[in-house]
mmCIF file of C-alpha atoms and ligand atoms in Angstrom:
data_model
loop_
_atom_site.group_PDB
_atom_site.id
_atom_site.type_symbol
_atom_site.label_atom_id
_atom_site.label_comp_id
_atom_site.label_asym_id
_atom_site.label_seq_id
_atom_site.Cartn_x
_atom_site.Cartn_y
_atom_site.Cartn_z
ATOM 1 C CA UNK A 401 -103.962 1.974 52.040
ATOM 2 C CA UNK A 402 -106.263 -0.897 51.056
ATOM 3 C CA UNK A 403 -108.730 1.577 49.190
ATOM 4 C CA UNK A 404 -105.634 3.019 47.161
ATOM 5 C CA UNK A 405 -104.625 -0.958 46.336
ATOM 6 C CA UNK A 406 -108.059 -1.819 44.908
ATOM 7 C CA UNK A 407 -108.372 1.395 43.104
ATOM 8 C CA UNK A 408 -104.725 0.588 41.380
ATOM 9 C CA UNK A 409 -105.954 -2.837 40.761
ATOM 10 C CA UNK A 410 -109.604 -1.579 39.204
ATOM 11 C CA UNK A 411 -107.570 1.410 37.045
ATOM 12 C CA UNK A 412 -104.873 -1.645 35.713
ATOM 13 C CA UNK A 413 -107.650 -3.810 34.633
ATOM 14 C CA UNK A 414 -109.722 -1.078 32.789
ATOM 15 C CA UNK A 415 -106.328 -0.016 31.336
ATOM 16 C CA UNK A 416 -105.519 -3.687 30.384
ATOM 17 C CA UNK A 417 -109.219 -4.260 28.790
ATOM 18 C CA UNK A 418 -109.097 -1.240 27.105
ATOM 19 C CA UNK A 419 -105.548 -2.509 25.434
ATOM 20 C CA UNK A 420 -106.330 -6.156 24.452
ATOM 21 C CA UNK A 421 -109.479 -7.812 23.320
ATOM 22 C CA UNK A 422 -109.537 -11.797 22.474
ATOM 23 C CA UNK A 423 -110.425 -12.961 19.056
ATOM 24 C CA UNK A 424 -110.245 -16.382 17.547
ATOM 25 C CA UNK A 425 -108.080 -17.569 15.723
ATOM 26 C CA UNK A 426 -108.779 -20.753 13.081
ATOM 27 C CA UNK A 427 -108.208 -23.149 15.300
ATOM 28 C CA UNK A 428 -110.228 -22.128 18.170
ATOM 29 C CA UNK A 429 -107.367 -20.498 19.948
ATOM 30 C CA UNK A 430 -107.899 -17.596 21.787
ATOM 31 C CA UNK A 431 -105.567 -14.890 20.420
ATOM 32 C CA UNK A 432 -105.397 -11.687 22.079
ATOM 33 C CA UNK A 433 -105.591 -7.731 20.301
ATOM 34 C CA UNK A 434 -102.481 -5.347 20.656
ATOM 35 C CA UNK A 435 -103.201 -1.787 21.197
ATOM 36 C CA UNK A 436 -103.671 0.036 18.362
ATOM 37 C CA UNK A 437 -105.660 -0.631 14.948
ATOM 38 C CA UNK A 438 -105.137 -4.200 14.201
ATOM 39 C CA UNK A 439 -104.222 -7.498 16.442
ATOM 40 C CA UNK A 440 -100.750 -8.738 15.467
ATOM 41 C CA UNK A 441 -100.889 -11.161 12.691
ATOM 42 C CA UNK A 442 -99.007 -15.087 13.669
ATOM 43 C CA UNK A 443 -96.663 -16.228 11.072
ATOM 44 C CA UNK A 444 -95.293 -19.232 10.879
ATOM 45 C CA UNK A 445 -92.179 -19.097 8.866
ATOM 46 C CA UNK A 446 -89.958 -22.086 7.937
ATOM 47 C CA UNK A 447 -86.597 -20.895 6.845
ATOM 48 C CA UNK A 448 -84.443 -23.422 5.128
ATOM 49 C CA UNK A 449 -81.191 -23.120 7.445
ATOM 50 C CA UNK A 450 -77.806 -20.862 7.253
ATOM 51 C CA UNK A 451 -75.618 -22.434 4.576
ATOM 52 C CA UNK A 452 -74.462 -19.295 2.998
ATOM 53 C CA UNK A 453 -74.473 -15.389 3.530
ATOM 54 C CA UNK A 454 -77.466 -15.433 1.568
ATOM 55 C CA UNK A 455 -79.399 -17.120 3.475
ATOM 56 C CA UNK A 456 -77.800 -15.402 7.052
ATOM 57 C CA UNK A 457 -78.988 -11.894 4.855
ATOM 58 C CA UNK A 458 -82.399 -13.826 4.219
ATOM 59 C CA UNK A 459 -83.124 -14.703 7.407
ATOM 60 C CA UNK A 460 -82.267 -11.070 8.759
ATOM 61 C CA UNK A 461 -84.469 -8.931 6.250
ATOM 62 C CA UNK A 462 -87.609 -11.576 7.694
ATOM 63 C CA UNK A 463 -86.928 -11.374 10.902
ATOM 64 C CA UNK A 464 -86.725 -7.239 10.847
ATOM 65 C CA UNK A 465 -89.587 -7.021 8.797
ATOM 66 C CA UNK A 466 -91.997 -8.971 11.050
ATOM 67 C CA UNK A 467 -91.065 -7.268 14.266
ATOM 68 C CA UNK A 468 -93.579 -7.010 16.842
ATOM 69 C CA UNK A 469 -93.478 -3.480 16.767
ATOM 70 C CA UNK A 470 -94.822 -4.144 13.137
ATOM 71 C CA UNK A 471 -97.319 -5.818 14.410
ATOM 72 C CA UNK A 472 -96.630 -9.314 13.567
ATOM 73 C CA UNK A 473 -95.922 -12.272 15.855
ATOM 74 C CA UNK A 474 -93.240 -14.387 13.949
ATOM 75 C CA UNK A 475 -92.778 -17.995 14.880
ATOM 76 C CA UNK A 476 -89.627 -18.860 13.101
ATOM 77 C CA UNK A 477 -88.055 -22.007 12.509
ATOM 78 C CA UNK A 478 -84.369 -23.034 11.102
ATOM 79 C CA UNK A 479 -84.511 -26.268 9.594
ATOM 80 C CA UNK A 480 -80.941 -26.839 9.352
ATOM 81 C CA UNK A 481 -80.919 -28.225 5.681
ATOM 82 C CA UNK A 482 -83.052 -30.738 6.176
ATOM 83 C CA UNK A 483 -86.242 -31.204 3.993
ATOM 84 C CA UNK A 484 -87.721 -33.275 7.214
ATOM 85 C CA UNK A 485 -87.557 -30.137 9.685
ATOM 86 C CA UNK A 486 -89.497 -28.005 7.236
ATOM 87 C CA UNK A 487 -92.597 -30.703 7.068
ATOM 88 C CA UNK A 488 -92.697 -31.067 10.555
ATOM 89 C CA UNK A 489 -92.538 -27.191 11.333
ATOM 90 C CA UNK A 490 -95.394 -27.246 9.196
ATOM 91 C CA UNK A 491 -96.963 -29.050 10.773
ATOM 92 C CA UNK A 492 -96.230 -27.265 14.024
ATOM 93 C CA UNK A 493 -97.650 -24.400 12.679
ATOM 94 C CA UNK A 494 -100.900 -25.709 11.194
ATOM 95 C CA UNK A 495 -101.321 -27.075 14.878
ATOM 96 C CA UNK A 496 -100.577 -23.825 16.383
ATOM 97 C CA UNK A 497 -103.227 -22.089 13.884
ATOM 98 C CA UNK A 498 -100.705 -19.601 12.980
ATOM 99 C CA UNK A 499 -102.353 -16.743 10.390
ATOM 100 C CA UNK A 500 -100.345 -17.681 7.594
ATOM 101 C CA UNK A 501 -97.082 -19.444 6.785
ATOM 102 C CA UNK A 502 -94.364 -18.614 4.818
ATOM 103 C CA UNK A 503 -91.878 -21.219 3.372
ATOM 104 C CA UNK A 504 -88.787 -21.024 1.693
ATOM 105 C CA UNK A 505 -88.298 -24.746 0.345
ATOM 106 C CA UNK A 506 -85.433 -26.538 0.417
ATOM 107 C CA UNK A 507 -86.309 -28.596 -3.208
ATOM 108 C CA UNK A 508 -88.472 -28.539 -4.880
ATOM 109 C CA UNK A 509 -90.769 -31.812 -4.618
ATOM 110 C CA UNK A 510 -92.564 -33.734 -1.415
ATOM 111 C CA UNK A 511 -94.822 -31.137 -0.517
ATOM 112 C CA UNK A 512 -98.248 -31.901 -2.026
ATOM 113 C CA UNK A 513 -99.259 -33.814 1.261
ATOM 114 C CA UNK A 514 -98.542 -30.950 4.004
ATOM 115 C CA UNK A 515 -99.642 -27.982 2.071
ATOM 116 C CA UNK A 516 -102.672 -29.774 1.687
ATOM 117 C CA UNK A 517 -102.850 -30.069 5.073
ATOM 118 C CA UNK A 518 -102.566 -26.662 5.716
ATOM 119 C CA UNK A 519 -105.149 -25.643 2.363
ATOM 120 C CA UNK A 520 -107.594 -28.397 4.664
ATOM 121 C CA UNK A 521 -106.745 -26.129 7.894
ATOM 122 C CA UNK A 522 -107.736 -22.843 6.010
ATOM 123 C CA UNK A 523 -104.026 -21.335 6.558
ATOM 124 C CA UNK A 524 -102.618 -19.596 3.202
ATOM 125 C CA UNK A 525 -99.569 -20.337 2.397
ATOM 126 C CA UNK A 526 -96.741 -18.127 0.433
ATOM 127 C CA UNK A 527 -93.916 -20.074 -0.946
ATOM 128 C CA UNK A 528 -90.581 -17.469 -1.361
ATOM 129 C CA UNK A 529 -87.157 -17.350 -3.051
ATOM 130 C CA UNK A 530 -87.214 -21.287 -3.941
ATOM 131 C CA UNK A 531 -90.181 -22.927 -5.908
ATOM 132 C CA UNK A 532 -92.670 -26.079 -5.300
ATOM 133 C CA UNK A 533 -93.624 -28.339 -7.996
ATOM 134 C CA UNK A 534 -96.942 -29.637 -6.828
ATOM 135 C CA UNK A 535 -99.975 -31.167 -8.938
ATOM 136 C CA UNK A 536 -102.266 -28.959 -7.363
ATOM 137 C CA UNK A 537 -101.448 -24.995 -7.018
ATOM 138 C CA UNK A 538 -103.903 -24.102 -5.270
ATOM 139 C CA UNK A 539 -101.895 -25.819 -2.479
ATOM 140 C CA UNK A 540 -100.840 -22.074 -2.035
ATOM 141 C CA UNK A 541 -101.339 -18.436 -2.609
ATOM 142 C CA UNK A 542 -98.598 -17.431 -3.948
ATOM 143 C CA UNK A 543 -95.007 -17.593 -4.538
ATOM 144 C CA UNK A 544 -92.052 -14.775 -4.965
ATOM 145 C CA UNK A 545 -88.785 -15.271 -6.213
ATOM 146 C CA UNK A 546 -85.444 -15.437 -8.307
ATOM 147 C CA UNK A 547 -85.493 -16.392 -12.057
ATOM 148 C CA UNK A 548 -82.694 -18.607 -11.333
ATOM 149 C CA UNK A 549 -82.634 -19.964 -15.027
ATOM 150 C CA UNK A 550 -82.368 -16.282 -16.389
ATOM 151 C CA UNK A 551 -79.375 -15.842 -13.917
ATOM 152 C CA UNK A 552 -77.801 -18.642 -15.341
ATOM 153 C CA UNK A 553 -78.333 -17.717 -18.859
ATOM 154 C CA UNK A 554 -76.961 -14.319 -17.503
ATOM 155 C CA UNK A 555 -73.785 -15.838 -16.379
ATOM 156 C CA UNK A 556 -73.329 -18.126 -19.921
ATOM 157 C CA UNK A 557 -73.936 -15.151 -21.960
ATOM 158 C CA UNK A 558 -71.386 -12.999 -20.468
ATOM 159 C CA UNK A 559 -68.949 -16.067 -20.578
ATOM 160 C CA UNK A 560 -69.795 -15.824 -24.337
ATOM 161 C CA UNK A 561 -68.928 -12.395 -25.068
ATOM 162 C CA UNK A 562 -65.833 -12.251 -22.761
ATOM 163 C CA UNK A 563 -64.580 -15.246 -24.639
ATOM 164 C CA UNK A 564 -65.551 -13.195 -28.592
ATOM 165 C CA UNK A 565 -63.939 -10.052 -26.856
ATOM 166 C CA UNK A 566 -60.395 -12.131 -26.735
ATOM 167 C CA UNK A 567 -61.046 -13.865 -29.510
ATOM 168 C CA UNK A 568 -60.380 -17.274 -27.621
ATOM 169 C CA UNK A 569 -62.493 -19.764 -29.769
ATOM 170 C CA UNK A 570 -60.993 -22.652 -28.475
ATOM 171 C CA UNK A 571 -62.432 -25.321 -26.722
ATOM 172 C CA UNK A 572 -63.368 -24.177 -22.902
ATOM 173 C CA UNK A 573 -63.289 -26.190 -20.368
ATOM 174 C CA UNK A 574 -65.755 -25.616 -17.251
ATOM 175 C CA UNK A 575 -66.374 -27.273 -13.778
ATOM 176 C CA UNK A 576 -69.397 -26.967 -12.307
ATOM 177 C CA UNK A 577 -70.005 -27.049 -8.224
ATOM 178 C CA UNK A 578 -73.469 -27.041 -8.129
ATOM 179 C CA UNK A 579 -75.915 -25.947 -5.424
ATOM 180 C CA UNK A 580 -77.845 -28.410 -3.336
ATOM 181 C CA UNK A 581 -79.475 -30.768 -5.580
ATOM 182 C CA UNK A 582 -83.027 -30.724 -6.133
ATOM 183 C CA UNK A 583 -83.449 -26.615 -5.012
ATOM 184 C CA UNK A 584 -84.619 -24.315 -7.653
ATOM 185 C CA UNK A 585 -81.698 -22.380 -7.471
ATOM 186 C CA UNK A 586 -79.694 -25.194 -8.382
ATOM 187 C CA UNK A 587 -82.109 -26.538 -11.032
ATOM 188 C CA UNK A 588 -82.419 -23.272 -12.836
ATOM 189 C CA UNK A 589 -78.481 -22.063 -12.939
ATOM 190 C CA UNK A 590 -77.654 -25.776 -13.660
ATOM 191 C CA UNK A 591 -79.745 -26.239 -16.759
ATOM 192 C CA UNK A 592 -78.864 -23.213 -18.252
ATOM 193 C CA UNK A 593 -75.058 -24.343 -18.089
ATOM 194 C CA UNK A 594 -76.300 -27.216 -20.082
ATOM 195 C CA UNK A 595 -78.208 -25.110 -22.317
ATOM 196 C CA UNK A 596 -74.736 -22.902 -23.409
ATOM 197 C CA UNK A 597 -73.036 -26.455 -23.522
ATOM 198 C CA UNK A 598 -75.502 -27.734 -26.785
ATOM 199 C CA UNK A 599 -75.637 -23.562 -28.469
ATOM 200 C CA UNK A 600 -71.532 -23.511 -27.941
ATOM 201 C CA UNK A 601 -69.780 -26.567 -29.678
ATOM 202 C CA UNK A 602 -66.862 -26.036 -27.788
ATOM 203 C CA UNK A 603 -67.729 -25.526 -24.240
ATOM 204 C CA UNK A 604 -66.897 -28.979 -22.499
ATOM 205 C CA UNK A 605 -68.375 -29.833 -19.417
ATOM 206 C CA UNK A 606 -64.791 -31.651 -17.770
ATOM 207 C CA UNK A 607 -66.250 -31.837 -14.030
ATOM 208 C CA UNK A 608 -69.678 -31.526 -11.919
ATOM 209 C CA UNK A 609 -70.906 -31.998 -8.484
ATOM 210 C CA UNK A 610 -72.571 -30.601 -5.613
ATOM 211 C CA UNK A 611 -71.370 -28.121 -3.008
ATOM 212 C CA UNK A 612 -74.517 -27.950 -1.117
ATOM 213 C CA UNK A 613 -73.989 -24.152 -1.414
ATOM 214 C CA UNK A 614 -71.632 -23.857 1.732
ATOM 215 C CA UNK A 615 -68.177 -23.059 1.864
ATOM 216 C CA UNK A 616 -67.062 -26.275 3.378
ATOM 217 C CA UNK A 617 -68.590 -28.703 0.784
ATOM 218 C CA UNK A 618 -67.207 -25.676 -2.208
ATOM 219 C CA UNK A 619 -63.629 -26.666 -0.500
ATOM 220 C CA UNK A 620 -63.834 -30.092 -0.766
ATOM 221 C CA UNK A 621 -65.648 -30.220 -4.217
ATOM 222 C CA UNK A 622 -62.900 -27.963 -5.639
ATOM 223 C CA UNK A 623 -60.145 -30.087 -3.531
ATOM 224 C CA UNK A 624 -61.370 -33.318 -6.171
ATOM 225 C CA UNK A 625 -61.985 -31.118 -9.417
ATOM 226 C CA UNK A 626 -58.367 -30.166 -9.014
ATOM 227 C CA UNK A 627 -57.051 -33.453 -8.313
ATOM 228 C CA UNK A 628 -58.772 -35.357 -11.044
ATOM 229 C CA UNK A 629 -58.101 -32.273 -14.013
ATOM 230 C CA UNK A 630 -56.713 -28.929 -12.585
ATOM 231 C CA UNK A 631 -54.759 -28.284 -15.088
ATOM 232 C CA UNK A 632 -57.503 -28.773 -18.028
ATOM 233 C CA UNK A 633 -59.803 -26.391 -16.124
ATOM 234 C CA UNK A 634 -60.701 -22.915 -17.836
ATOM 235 C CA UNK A 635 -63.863 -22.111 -16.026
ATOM 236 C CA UNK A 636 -64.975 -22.383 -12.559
ATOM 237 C CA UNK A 637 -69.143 -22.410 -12.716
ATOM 238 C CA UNK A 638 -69.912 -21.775 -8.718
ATOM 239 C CA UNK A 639 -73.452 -21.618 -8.179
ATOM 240 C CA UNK A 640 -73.235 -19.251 -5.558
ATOM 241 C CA UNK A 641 -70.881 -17.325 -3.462
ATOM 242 C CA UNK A 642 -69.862 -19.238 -0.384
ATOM 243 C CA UNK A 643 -68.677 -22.332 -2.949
ATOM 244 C CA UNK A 644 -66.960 -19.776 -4.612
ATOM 245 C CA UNK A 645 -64.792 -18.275 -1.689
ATOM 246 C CA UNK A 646 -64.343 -22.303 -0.993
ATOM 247 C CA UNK A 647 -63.347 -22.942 -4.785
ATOM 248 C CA UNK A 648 -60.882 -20.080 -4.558
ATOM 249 C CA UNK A 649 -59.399 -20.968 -0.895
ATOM 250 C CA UNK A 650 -58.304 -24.171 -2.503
ATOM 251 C CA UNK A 651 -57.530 -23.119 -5.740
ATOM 252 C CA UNK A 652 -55.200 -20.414 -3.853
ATOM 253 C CA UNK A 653 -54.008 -23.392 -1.705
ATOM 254 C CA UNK A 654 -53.118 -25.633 -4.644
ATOM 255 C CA UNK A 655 -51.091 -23.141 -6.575
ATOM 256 C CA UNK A 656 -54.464 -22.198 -9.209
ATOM 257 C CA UNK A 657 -54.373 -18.423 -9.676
ATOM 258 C CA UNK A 658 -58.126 -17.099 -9.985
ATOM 259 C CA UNK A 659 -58.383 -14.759 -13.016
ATOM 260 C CA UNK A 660 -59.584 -13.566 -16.743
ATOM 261 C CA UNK A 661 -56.155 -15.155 -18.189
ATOM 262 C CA UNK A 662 -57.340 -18.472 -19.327
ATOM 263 C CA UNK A 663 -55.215 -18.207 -22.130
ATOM 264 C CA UNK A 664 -52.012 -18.186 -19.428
ATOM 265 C CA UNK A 665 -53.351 -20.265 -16.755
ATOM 266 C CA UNK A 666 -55.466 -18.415 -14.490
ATOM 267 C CA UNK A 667 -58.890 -20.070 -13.771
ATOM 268 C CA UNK A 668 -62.165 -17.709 -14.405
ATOM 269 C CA UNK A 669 -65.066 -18.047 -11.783
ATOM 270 C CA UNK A 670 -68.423 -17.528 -12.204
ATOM 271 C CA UNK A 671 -70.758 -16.930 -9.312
ATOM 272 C CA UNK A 672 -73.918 -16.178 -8.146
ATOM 273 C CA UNK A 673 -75.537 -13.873 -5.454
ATOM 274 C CA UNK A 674 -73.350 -10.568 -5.422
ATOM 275 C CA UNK A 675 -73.076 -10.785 -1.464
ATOM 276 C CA UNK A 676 -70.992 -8.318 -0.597
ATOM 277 C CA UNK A 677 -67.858 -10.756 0.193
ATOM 278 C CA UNK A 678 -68.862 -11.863 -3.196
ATOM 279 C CA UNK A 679 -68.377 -8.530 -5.067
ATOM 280 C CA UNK A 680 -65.418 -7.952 -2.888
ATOM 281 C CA UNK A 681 -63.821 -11.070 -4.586
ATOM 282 C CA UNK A 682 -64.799 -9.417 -7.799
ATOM 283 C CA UNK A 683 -63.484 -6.162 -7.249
ATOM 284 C CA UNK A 684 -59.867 -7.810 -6.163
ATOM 285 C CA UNK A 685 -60.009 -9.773 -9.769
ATOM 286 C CA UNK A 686 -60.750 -13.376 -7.705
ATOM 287 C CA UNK A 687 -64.379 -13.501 -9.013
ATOM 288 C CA UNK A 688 -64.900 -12.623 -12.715
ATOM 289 C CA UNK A 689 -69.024 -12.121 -13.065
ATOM 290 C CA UNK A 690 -71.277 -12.202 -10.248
ATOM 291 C CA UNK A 691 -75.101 -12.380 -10.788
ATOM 292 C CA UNK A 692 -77.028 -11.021 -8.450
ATOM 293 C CA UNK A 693 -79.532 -13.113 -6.016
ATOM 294 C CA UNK A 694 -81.201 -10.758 -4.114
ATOM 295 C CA UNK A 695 -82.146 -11.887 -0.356
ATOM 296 C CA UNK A 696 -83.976 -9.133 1.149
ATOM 297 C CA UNK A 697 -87.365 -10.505 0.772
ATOM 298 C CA UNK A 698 -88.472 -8.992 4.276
ATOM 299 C CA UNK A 699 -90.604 -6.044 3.105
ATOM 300 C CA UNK A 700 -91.887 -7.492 0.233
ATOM 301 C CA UNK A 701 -93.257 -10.688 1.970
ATOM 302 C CA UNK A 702 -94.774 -8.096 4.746
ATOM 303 C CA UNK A 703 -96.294 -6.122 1.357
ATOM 304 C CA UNK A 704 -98.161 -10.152 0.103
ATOM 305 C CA UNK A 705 -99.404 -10.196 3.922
ATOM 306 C CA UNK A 706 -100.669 -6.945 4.197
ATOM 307 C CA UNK A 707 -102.601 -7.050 1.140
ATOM 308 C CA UNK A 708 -103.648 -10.861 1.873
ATOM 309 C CA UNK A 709 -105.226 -8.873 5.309
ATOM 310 C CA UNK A 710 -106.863 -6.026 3.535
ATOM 311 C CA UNK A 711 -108.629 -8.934 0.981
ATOM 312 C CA UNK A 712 -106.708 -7.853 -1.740
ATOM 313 C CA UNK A 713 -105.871 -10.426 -4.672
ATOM 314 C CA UNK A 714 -102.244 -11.001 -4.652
ATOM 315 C CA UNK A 715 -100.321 -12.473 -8.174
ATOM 316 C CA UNK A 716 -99.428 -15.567 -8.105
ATOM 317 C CA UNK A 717 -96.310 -15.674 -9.522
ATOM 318 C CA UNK A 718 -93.767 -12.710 -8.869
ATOM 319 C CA UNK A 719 -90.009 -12.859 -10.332
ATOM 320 C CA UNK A 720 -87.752 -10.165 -8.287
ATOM 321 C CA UNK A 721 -85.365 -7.516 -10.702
ATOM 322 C CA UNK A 722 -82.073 -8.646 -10.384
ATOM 323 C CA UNK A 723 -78.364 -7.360 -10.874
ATOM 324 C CA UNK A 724 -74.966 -8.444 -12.263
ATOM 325 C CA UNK A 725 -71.534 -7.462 -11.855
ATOM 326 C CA UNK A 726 -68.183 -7.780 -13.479
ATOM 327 C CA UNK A 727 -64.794 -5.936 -12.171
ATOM 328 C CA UNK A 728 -63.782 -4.915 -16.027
ATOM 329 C CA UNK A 729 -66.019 -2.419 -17.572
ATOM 330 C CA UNK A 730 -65.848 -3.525 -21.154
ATOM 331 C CA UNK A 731 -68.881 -5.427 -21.189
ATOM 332 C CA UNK A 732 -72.196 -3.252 -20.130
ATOM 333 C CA UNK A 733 -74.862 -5.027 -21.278
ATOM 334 C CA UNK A 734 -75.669 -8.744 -22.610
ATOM 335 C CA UNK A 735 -78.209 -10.235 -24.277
ATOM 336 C CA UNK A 736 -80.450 -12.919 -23.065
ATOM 337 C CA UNK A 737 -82.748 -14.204 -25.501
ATOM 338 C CA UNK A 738 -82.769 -10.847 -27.511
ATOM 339 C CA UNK A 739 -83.162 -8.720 -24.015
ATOM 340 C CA UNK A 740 -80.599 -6.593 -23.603
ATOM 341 C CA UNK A 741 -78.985 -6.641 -19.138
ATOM 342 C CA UNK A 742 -76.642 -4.189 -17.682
ATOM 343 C CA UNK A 743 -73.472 -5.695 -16.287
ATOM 344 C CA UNK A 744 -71.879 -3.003 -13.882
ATOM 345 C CA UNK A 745 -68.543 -2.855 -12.441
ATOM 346 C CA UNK A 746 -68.028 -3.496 -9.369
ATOM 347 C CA UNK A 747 -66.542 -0.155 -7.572
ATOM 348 C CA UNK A 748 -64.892 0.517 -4.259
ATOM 349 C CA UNK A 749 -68.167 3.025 -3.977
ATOM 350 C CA UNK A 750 -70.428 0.469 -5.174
ATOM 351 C CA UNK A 751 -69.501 -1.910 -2.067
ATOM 352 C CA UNK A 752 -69.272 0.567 0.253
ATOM 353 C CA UNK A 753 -73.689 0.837 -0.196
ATOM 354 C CA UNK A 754 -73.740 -2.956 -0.702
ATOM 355 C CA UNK A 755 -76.988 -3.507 1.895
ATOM 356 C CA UNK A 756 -75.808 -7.420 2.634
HETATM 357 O O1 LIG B 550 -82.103 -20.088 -2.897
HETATM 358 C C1 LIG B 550 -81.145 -19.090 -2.975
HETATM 359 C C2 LIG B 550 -79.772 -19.702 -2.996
HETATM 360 O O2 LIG B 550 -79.633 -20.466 -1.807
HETATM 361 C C3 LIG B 550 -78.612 -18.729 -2.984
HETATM 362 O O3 LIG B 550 -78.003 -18.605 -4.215
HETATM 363 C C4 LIG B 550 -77.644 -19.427 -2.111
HETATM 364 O O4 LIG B 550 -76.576 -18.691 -1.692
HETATM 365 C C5 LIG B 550 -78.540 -19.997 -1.080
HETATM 366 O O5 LIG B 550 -77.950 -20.846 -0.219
#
């Protein structure tokens, strides 16, 4: 009985040795080899929080991407909307001598101090979805994202040719809920509102603020636009879904009927990030264009790693492809600084493949 215990004991260990091998990792840490070709690679990933379906379908695509069975070992960290959490997970991570981290930022300034940090630590750094203005960019390796301003210009210049289509050349009035203040997504979708305000006369700007991008803060945002001028407002200017379906709850709860009548009342909404709630809304005639803010960054963040591991130069600046929607079929394509975008309509069948 004894002899059969060692043996068992002798036959685990060579079987455990033969699995795992220790390597080093930057810090000194002692890391220790899967089975199979490579060790699993630590990533330390600070994810900005869960404000909106977006970000929920953000958070998802990461998360299954860098699986263990993939061979990564994801430390992940929700920072619950505050710029604070995300410096000190940072930090967390640097001390932990994680492989690489990934950060989506909240806004776009304070981070010159802790990516240097992590440059000084030797731990590359790849900056998705939102942006980082730093003096130095070599603070990271790379960055992957939305063209948030080209959305925005996306959204104007469908306004534009909705508005020649009825031949409404009136003056238009549009309230903007903005996104958090400060985020690139806000920035860019903000400034080209204020671009279409100076190249169309007649576009007046009657209300602004921020909705934080959640449905709660779209709700109460709306709940004051309507208050102070509801009955002046043509266009609703949501910079993403979840104010939207806020916007609309209100509007709905107020007596506003959501629309493409602006010459008979209804209020027009714009939005961004064709969730599929979102291009629900837009197929029941609630949400009028929807530009598309695609979340899935999973696989191609796993694609910047893998080629980061095999030594490969990686670009460093990569905007994604993105869609936009309507629900009437009139207008197929805009133009955007002479470049001609498809604007599809939205479909029962369309929504039924809608991956988030
Ligand atoms: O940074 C992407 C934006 O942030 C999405 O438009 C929005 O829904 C999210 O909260």
């Amino acid at each position: 009985m004894k002899r059969i215990s060692v043996f068992v004991l002798l036959m685990t260990c060579i079987l455990v040795a033969g699995c795992s091998k220790n390597i080093y990792k930057r810090n000194g840490d002692v890391r220790s080899e899967d089975n199979g070709n490579r060790s699993s690679v630590t990533i330390g990933l600070s994810q900005i929080g869960s404000e909106s379906d977006w970000r929920i379908a953000s958070t998802d695509s990461v998360k299954a991407a860098f699986s263990v069975e993939n061979g990564y070992d994801l430390i992940f960290d929700d920072a619950q909307q505050k710029q604070e959490n995300q410096l000190k997970a940072i930090r967390e991570f640097i001390d932990q001598g994680v492989d690489y981290i990934i950060l989506d930022p909240i806004v776009e300034s304070g981070w010159d101090s802790v990516l240097l940090e992590a440059k000084e630590a030797g731990i590359p750094v790849i900056v998705y979805d939102r942006r980082v203005e730093v003096d130095d960019d070599s603070l990271y390796t790379c960055w992957i994202g939305s063209d948030f301003h080209l959305e925005g210009k996306r959204a104007c210049a469908w306004l534009s040719e909705y508005l020649k289509s009825k031949s409404i050349d009136r003056e238009i009035k549009i309230a903007d809920i903005q996104g958090t203040l400060g985020a690139s997504a806000q920035i860019g979708r903000s400034e080209a509102l204020d671009e279409a305000f100076r190249q169309n006369r007649n576009w007046k700007l009657v209300a602004r603020d921020t909705g934080d991008f959640t449905t709660a803060k779209g709700k109460e945002v709306m709940n004051s636009m309507l208050k102070q001028c509801g009955d002046e407002i043509d266009v609703v200017y949501a910079e993403n879904d979840n104010m939207a379906y806020g916007a609309l709850e209100i509007m709905e709860q107020r007596g506003y009927k959501p629309g493409y009548d602006i010459d008979n009342g209804e209020i027009l909404v714009i939005s961004f990030d064709s969730s599929r709630n979102g291009l629900q809304m837009v197929l029941d005639g609630d949400i009028a264009v929807n530009v598309e803010c695609n979340p899935l960054y999973g696989p191609r963040l796993v694609e910047i790693i893998d080629a980061l591991e095999a030594g490969k130069e990686v670009e460093k600046e990569t905007f994604i492809d993105e869609e936009q929607f309507s629900g009437i079929g009139y207008i197929g394509t805009i133009q955007v600084d002479g470049k001609p975008y498809t604007v599809t309509q939205v479909t029962p069948e369309l929504l039924a493949e809608r991956q988030y």
